[in-house]
Coordinates of C-alpha atoms in Angstrom, one line a residue:
X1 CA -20.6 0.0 -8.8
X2 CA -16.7 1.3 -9.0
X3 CA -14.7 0.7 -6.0
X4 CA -11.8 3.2 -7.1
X5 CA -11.2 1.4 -10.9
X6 CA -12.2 -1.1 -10.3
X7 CA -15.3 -2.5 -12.5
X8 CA -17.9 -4.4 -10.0
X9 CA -21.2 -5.5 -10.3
X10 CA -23.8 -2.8 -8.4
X11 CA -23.2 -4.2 -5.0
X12 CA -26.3 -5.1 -2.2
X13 CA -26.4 -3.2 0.2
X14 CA -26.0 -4.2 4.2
X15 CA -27.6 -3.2 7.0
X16 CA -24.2 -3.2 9.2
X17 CA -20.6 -1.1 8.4
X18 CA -17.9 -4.0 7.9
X19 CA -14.5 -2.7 7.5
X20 CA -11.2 -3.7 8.6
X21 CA -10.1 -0.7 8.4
X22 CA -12.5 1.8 10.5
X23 CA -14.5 0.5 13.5
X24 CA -17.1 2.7 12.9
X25 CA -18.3 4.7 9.6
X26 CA -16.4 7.7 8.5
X27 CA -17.6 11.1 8.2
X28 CA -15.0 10.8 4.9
X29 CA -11.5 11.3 3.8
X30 CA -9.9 14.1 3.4
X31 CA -8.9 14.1 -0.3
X32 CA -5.9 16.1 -0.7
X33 CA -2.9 14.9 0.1
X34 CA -0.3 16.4 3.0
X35 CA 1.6 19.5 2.1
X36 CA 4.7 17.6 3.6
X37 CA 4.4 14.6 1.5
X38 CA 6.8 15.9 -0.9
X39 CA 9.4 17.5 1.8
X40 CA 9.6 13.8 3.6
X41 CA 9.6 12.0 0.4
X42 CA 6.6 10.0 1.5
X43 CA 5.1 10.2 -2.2
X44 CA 8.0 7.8 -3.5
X45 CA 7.2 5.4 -0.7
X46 CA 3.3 5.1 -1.2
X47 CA 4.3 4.6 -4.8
X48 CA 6.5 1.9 -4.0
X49 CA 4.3 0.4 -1.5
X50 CA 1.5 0.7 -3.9
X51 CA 3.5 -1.1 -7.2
X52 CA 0.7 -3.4 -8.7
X53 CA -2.1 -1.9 -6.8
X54 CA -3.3 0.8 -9.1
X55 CA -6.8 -0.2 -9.5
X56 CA -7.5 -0.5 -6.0
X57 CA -7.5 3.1 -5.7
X58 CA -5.2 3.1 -2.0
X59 CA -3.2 6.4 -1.7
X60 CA -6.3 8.3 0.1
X61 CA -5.8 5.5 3.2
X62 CA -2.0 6.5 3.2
X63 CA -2.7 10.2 3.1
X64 CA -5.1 9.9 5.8
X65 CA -3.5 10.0 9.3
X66 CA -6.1 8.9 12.2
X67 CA -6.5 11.1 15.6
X68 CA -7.4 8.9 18.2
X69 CA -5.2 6.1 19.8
X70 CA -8.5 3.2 19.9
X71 CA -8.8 3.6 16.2
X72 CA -4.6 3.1 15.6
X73 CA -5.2 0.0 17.6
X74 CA -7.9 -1.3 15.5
X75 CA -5.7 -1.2 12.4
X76 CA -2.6 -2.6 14.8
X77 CA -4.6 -5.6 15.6
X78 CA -5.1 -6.6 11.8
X79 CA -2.0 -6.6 11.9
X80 CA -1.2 -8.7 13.8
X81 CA -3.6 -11.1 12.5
X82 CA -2.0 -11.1 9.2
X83 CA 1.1 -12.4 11.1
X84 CA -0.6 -15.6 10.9
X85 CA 0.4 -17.1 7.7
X86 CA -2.8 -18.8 7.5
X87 CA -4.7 -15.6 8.1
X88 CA -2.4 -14.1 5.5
X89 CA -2.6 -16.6 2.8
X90 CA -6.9 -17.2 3.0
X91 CA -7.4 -13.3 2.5
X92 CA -4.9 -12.9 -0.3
X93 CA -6.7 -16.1 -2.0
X94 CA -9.7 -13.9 -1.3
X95 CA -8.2 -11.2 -3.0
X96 CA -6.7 -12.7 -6.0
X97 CA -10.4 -14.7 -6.3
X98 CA -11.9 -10.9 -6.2
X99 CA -9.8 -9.5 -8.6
X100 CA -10.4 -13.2 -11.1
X101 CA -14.2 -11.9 -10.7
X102 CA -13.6 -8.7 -11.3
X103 CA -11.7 -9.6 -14.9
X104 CA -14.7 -12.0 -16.0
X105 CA -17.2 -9.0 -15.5
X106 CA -14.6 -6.6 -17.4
X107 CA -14.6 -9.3 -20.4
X108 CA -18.8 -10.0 -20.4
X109 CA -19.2 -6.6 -20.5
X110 CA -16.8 -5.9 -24.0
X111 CA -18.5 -9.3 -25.3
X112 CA -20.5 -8.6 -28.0
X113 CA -21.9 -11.7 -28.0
X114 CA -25.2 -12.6 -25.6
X115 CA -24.4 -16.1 -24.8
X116 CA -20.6 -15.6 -24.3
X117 CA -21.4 -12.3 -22.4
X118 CA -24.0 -14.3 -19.9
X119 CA -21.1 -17.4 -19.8
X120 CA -18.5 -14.6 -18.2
X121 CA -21.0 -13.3 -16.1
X122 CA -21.4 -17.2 -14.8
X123 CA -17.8 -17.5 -14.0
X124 CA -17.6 -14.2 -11.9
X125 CA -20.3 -15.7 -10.1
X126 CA -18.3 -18.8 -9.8
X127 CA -15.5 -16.5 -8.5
X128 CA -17.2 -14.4 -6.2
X129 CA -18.8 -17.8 -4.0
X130 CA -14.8 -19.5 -4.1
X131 CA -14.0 -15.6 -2.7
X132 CA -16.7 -15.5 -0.1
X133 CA -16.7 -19.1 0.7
X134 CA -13.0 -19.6 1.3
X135 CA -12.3 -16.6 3.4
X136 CA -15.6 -17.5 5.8
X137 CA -14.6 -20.9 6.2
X138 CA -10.8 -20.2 7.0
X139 CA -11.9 -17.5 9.6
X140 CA -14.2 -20.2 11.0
X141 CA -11.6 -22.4 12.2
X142 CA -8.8 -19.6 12.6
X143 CA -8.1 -17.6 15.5
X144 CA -8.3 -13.8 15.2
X145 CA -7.7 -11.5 17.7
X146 CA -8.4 -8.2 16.0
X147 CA -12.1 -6.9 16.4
X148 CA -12.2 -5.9 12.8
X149 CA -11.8 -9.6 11.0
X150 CA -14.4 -10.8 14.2
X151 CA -16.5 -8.6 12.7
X152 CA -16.0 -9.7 9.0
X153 CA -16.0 -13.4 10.4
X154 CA -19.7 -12.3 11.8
X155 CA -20.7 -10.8 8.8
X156 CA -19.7 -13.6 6.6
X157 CA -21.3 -16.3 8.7
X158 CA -24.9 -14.1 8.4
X159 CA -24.1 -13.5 4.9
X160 CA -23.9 -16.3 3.8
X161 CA -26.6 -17.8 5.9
X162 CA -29.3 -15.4 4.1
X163 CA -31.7 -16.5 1.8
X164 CA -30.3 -13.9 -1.0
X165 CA -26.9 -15.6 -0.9
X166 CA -28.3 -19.2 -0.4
X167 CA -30.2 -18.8 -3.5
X168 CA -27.5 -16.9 -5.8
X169 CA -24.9 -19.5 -4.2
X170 CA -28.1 -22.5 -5.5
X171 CA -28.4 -21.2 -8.7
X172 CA -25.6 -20.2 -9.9
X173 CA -24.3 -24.4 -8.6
X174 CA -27.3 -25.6 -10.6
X175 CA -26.9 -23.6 -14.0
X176 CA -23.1 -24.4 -14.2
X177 CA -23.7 -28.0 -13.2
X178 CA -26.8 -28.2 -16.0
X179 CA -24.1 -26.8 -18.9
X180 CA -21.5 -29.2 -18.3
X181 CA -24.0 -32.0 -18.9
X182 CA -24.5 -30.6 -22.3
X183 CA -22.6 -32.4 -25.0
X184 CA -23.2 -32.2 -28.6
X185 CA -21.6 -33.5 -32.0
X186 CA -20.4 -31.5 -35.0
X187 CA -20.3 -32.7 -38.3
X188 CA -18.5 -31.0 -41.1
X189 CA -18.9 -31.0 -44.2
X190 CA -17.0 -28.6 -46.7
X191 CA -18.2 -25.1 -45.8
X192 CA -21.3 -26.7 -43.6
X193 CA -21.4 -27.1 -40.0
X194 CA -24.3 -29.5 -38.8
X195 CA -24.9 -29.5 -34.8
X196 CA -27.2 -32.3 -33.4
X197 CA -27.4 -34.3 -30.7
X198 CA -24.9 -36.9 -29.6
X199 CA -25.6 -40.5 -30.4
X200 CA -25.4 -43.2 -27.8
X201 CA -23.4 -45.6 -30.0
X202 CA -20.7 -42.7 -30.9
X203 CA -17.4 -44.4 -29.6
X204 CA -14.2 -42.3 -29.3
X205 CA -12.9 -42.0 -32.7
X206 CA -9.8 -40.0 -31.3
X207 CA -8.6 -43.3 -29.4
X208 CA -9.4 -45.4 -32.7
X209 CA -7.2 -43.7 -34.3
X210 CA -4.4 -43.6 -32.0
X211 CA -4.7 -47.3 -31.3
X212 CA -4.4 -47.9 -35.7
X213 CA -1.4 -45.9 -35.7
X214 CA 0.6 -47.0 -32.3
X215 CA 2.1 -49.5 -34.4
X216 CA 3.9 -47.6 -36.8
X217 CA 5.1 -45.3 -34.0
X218 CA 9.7 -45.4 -33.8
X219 CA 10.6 -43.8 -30.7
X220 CA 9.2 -40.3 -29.8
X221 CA 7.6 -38.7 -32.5
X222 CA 8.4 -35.1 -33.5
X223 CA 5.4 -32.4 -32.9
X224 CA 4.1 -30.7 -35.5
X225 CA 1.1 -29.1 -33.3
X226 CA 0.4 -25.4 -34.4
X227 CA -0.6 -23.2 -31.5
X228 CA -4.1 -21.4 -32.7
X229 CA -4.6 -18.0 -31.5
X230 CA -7.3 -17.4 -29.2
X231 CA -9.6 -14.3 -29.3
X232 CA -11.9 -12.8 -26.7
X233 CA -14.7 -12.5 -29.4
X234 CA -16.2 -15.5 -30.4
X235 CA -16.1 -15.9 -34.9
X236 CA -19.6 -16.1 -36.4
X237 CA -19.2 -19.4 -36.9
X238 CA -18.7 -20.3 -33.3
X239 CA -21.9 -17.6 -32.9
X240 CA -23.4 -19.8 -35.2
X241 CA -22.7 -23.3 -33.7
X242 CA -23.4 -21.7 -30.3
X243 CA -27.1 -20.9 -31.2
X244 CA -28.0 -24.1 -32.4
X245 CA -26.5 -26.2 -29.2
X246 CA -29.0 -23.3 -27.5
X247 CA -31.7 -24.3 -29.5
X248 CA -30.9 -28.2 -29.3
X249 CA -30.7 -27.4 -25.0
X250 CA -33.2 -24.5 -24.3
X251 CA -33.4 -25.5 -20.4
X252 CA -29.8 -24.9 -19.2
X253 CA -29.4 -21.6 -21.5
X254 CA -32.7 -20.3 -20.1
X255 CA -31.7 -21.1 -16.7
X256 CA -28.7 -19.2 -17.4
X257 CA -30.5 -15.8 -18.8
X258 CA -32.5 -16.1 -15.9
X259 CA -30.1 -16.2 -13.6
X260 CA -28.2 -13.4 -15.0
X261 CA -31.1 -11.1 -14.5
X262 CA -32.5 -12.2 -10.9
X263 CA -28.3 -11.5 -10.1
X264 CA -27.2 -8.9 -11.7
X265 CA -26.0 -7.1 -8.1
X266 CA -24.4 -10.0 -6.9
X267 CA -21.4 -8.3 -4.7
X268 CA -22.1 -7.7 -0.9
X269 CA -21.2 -3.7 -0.3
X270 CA -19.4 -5.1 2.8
X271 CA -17.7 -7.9 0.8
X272 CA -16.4 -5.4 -1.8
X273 CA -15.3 -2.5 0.9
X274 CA -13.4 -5.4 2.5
X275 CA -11.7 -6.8 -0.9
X276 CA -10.4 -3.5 -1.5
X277 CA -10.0 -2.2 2.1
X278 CA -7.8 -5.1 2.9
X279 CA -5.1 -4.2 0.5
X280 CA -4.0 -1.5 2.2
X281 CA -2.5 -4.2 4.9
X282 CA -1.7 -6.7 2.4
X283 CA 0.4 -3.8 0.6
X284 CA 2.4 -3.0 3.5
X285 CA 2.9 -6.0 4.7
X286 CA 4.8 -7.1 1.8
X287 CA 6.6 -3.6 1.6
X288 CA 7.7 -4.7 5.4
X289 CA 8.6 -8.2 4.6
X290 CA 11.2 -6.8 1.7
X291 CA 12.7 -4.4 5.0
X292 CA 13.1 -6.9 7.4
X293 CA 14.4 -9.8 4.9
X294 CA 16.7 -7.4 4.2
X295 CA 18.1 -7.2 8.6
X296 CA 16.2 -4.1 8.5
X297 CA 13.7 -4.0 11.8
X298 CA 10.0 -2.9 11.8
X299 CA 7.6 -2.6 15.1
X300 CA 4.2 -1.8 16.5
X301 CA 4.6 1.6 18.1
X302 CA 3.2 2.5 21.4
X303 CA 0.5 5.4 21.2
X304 CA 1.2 7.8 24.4
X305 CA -0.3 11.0 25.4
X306 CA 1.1 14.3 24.0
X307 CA 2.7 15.0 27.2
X308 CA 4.1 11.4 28.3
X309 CA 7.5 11.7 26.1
X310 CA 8.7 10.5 23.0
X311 CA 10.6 7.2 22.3
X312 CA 12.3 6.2 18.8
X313 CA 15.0 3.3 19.0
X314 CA 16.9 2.3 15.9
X315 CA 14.8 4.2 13.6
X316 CA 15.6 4.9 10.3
X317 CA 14.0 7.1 6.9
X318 CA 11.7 4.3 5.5
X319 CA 11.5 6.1 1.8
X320 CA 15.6 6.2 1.8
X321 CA 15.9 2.4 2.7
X322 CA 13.3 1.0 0.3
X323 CA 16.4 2.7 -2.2
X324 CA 19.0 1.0 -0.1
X325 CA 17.4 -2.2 -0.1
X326 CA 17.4 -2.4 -3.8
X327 CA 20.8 -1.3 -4.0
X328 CA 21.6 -3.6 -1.4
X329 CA 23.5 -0.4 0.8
X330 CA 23.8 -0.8 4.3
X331 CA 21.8 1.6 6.4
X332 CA 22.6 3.7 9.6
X333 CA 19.7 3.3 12.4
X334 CA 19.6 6.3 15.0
X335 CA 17.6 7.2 17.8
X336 CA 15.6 9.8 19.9
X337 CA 14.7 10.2 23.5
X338 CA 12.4 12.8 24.6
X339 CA 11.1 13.4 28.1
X340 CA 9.8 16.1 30.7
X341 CA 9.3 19.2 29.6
X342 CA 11.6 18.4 26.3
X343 CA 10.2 19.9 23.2
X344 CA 12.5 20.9 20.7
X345 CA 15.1 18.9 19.3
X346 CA 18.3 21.2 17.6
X347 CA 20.3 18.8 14.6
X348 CA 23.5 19.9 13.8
X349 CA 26.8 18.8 12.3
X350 CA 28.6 19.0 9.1
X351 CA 26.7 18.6 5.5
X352 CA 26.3 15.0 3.8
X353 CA 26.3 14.3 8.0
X354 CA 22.4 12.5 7.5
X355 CA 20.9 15.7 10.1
X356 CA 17.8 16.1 6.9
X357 CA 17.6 12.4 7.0
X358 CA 17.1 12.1 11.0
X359 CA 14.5 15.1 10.8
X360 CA 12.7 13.3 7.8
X361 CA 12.8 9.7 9.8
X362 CA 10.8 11.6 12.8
X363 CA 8.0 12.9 11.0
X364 CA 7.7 10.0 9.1
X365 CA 7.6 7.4 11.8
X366 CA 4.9 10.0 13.3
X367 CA 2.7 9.6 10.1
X368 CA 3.0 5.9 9.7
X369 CA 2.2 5.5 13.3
X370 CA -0.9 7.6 12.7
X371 CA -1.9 5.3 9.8
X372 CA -2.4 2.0 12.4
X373 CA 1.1 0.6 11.0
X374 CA 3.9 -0.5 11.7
X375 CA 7.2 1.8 11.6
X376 CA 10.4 1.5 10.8
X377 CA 12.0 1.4 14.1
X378 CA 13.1 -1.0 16.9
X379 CA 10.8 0.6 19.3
X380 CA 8.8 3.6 18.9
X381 CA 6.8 5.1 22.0
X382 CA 4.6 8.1 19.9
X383 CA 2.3 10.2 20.0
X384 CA -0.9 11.3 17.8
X385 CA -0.4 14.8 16.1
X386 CA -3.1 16.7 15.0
X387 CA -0.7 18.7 12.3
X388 CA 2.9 17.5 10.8
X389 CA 4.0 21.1 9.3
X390 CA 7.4 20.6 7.3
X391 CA 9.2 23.7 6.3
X392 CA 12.2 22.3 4.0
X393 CA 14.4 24.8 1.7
X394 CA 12.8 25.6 -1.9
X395 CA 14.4 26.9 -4.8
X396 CA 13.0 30.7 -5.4
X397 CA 10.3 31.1 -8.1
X398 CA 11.0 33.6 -10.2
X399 CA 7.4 34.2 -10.8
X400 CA 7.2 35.6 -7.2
X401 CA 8.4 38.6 -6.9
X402 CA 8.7 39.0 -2.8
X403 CA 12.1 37.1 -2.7
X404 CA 13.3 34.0 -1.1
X405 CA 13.1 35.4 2.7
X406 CA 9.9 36.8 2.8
X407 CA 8.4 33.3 1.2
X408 CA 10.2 31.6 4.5
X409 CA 8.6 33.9 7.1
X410 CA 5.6 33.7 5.2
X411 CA 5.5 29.8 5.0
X412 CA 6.4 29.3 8.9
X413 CA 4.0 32.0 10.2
X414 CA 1.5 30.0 8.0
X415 CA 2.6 27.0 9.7
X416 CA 2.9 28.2 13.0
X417 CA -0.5 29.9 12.8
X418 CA -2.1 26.4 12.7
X419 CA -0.1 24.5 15.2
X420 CA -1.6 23.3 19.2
X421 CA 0.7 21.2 21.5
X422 CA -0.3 18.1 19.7
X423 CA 1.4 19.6 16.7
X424 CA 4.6 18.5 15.0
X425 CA 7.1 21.1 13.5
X426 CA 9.8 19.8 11.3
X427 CA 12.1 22.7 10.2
X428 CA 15.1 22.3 8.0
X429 CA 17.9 24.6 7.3
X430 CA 15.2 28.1 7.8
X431 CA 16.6 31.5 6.4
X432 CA 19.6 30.3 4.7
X433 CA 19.3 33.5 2.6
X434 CA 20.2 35.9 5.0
X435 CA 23.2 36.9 7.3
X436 CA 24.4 34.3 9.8
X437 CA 23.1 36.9 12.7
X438 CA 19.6 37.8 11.4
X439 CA 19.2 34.1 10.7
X440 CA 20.2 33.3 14.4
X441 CA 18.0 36.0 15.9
X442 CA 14.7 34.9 13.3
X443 CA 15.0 31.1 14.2
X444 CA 15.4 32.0 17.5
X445 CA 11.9 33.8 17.6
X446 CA 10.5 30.6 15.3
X447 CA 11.7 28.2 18.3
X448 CA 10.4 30.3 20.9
X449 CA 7.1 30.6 19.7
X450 CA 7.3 26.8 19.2
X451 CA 8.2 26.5 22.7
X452 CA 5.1 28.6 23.7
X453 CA 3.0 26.6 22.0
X454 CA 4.2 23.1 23.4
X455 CA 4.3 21.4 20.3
X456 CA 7.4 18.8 19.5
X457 CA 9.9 19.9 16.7
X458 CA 13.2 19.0 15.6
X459 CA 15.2 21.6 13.6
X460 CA 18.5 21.0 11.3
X461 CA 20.3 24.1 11.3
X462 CA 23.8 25.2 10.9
X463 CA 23.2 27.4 13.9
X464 CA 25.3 25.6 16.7
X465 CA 23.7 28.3 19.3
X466 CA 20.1 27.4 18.9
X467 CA 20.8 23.7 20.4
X468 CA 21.5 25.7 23.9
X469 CA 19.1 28.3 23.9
X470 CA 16.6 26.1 26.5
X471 CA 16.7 23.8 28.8
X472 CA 14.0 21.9 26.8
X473 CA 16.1 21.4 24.2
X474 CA 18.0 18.5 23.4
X475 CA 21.0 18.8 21.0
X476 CA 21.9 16.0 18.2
X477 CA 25.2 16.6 16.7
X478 CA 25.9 14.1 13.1
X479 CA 29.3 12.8 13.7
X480 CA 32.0 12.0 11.6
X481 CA 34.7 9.3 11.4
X482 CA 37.7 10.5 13.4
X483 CA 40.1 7.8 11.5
X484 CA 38.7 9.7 8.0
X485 CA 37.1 13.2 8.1
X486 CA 35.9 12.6 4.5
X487 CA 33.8 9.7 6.4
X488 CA 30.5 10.5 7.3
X489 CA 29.3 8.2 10.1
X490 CA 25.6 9.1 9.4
X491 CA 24.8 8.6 13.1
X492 CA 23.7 11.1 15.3
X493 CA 24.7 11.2 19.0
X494 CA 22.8 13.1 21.8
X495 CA 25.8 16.1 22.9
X496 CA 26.1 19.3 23.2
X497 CA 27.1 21.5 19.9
X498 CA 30.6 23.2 20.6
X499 CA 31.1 24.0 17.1
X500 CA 34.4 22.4 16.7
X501 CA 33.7 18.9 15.8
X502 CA 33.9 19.6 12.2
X503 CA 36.8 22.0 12.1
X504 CA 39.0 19.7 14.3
X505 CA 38.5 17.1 11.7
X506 CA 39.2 19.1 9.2
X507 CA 42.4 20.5 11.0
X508 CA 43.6 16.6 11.5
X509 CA 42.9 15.8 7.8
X510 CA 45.2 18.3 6.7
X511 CA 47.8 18.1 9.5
X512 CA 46.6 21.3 11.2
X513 CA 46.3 20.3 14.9
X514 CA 47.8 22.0 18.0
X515 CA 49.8 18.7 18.5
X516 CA 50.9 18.7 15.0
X517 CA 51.7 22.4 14.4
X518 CA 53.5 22.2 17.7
X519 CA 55.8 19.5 16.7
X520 CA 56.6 21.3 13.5
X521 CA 57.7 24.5 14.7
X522 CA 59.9 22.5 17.1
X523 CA 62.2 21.1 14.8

């Protein structure tokens, strides 16, 4: 079978669904990825989570947000699991034992040669009972909590108790242990190779030798030892020598053929969902560990019902500090309370202010919270959304001939159009294109209708009048250092939006206050 690249055996088939990462069997998985992928930058931060992973084939469980707050706790509570550095270490050992398997198959299948091709196969098998073996006997004696690596702990103790696994597990110990008893001797003689059986008088010419010798030996002796180079493909010669220790030991090389044939599907379907499936936590947890090595805090949010508020302490854009953590930058944590009736939140402030990077921070902790993670946050209370829409500024395509307006009411009436009250609505800067009084009047309309619908949104805007249209709005204005107007703080505090922050900066930068200009036309 293929599990995404990766080259597996055909694997057996179960009669239960083991997977750590749905309790019950999906319908499937949507296979496009998010429209707003792109405008919260969450493509850069699968890629980074996923460095090293390609074969495993992940970025459809990222894309994939789940609906229902029973299955976010199912992935919450692997988790939490993995906390255990025990739990941790056994199924990365599992893993790394997969993926050992998984390269001996890839090299007995580009073997040309039988008996080299059947000796790979032997050591996958050898691989796959260390993979299977370790990880059932460390969840044996290891406290889990999550239902999901019960279940695999189940599974594992039935597998393994079955008579198809007792006898691949048998034979595969039997074959390998009937090989290493085979010993021959090689004699050489100009361009012929003779291959018989060993004598019981041989002794061990190599000591011999060294014992002759040890008396002429001065000190430590320089090396003159050549390092061969090794190919995957056996020579004809070693074909040749091969053949004949076959022929001198037809048990243990029959055994082996056979073998190879009774086990050609060796790989459990649940064993190989879970070798794959189980990187998708392994992944983020050491994306998380680089985060919060670096100060930086992560935590389990609390799912909550559409209408029971929203809660985000000391959050911060996750794709913007994976950057900052390898540039070793210091990032700005904010926050967001939302309550009641409260459904629209209005960002303003001056540019460079970090209003795009609050928005962005929002939706993202909203889709990582929907993936059964944990988000970049202090403390998160969240809920589920059935939608995320984004609507963030474009540069005009000069193939389309409608202009850049009409392409904004066209994209938010398309987003609007498929939006409930479990819906999130991130809108950035909308119809910057047209007068400051049109664009007033058309956001206006946009947030109304948002408002109608009950869905939460948060929109950065340069509008300072939006943030007082409602009562169930709450206003977050970017502020700026007072001591140096050039500053930006990057933190947003919850207060109305007079307007005038900026310009009374601006005003005390270049000495244009009433208090100044007063003292001035005094002298």
């Amino acid at each position: 079978m293929t599990v995404g690249s990766i080259v597996a055996p055909a694997a057996i088939r179960t009669s239960r669904y083991v997977s750590v990462l749905f309790a019950d069997e999906p319908a499937g998985i949507v296979p496009d990825r998010p429209d707003y992928f792109t405008d919260l930058n969450l493509d850069q931060l699968i890629r980074s989570v996923l460095t090293g992973r390609d074969s495993y084939d992940l970025a459809e469980f990222f894309d994939a947000r789940l609906t229902e707050s029973a299955d976010v706790g199912y992935r919450q509570a692997v988790l939490r699991d993995l906390e255990d550095d025990c739990v941790a270490g056994a199924l990365t050992g599992f893993a790394e034992r997969m993926s050992a398997m998984r390269d001996c198959l890839r090299r007995s299948r580009k073997l040309r040669y039988r008996l080299q091709r059947r000796l790979w196969w032997l050591a996958a098998a050898d691989n796959y009972r260390a993979a299977v073996d370790g990880l059932a006997d460390c969840l044996a004696v290891t406290p889990t909590a999550s239902d999901a690596l019960a279940t695999v702990r189940d599974h594992l103790v039935d597998y393994r108790a079955g008579q198809a696994y007792v006898d691949f597990e048998t034979g595969a110990e039997r074959v390998a242990e009937a090989l290493r008893r085979v010993s021959y001797r090689l004699q050489i003689h100009g361009d012929r190779v003779q291959v018989s059986r060993p004598t019981d008088d041989e002794g061990d010419y190599a000591a011999d030798v060294a014992a002759t010798f040890e008396r002429f030996r001065i000190g430590a002796a320089t090396s003159y030892r050549v390092k061969l180079p090794t190919y995957p493909e056996m020579n004809h010669v070693e074909e040749a020598i091969a053949d004949r220790v076959a022929l001198l030991f037809p048990e243990p090389f029959d055994d082996l053929a056979k073998f190879c044939i009774a086990h050609e599907a060796f790989v459990d379907d649940a064993v190989a969902r879970l070798d794959r499936e189980i990187q998708f936590y392994l992944a983020w947890r050491e994306f998380t560990q680089r985060l919060t090595t670096a100060g930086l805090p992560v935590c389990y949010p609390e799912i909550v019902g559409a209408d029971e508020g929203l809660e985000i302490v000391g959050g911060y854009d996750v794709a913007l500090a994976d950057q900052f953590v390898r540039d070793r930058r210091t990032l700005v944590p904010n926050s967001l309370q939302m309550s009641g009736t409260q459904r629209v939140v209005v960002v303003t402030g001056p540019n460079q202010g970090g209003k795009t990077t609050y928005a962005r921070m929002i939706a993202q902790l909203h889709h990582l919270a929907a993936l059964g993670l944990t988000v970049p946050a202090e403390r998160a209370a969240l809920a589920l959304p059935d939608m995320i829409g984004t609507h963030f500024e474009r540069g005009e395509n000069l193939d389309d001939l409608t202009g850049k307006l009409d392409d904004d009411l066209v994209r938010i009436h398309s987003l609007l159009a498929g939006a409930t009250e479990r819906s999130l609505v991130i809108l950035n800067e909308i119809f910057t294109s047209t007068t400051a009084d049109d664009a007033l009047w058309l956001s206006s309309q946009v947030l109304d209708r948002i408002r109608e619908l009950g869905c939460r949104s948060a929109c950065v805007t340069f509008l300072d009048e939006l943030a007082a249209r409602a009562e169930d709005t709450i206003s977050m204005v970017a502020e700026i250092d007072p001591a140096d107007t050039s500053r930006r703080t990057l933190r947003l505090v919850g207060r109305p939006a007079d307007g005038k922050a900026y310009a009374t900066a601006l005003a005390a930068r270049y000495g244009l206050t009433t208090d100044v200009l007063e003292r001035r036309l005094g002298r």
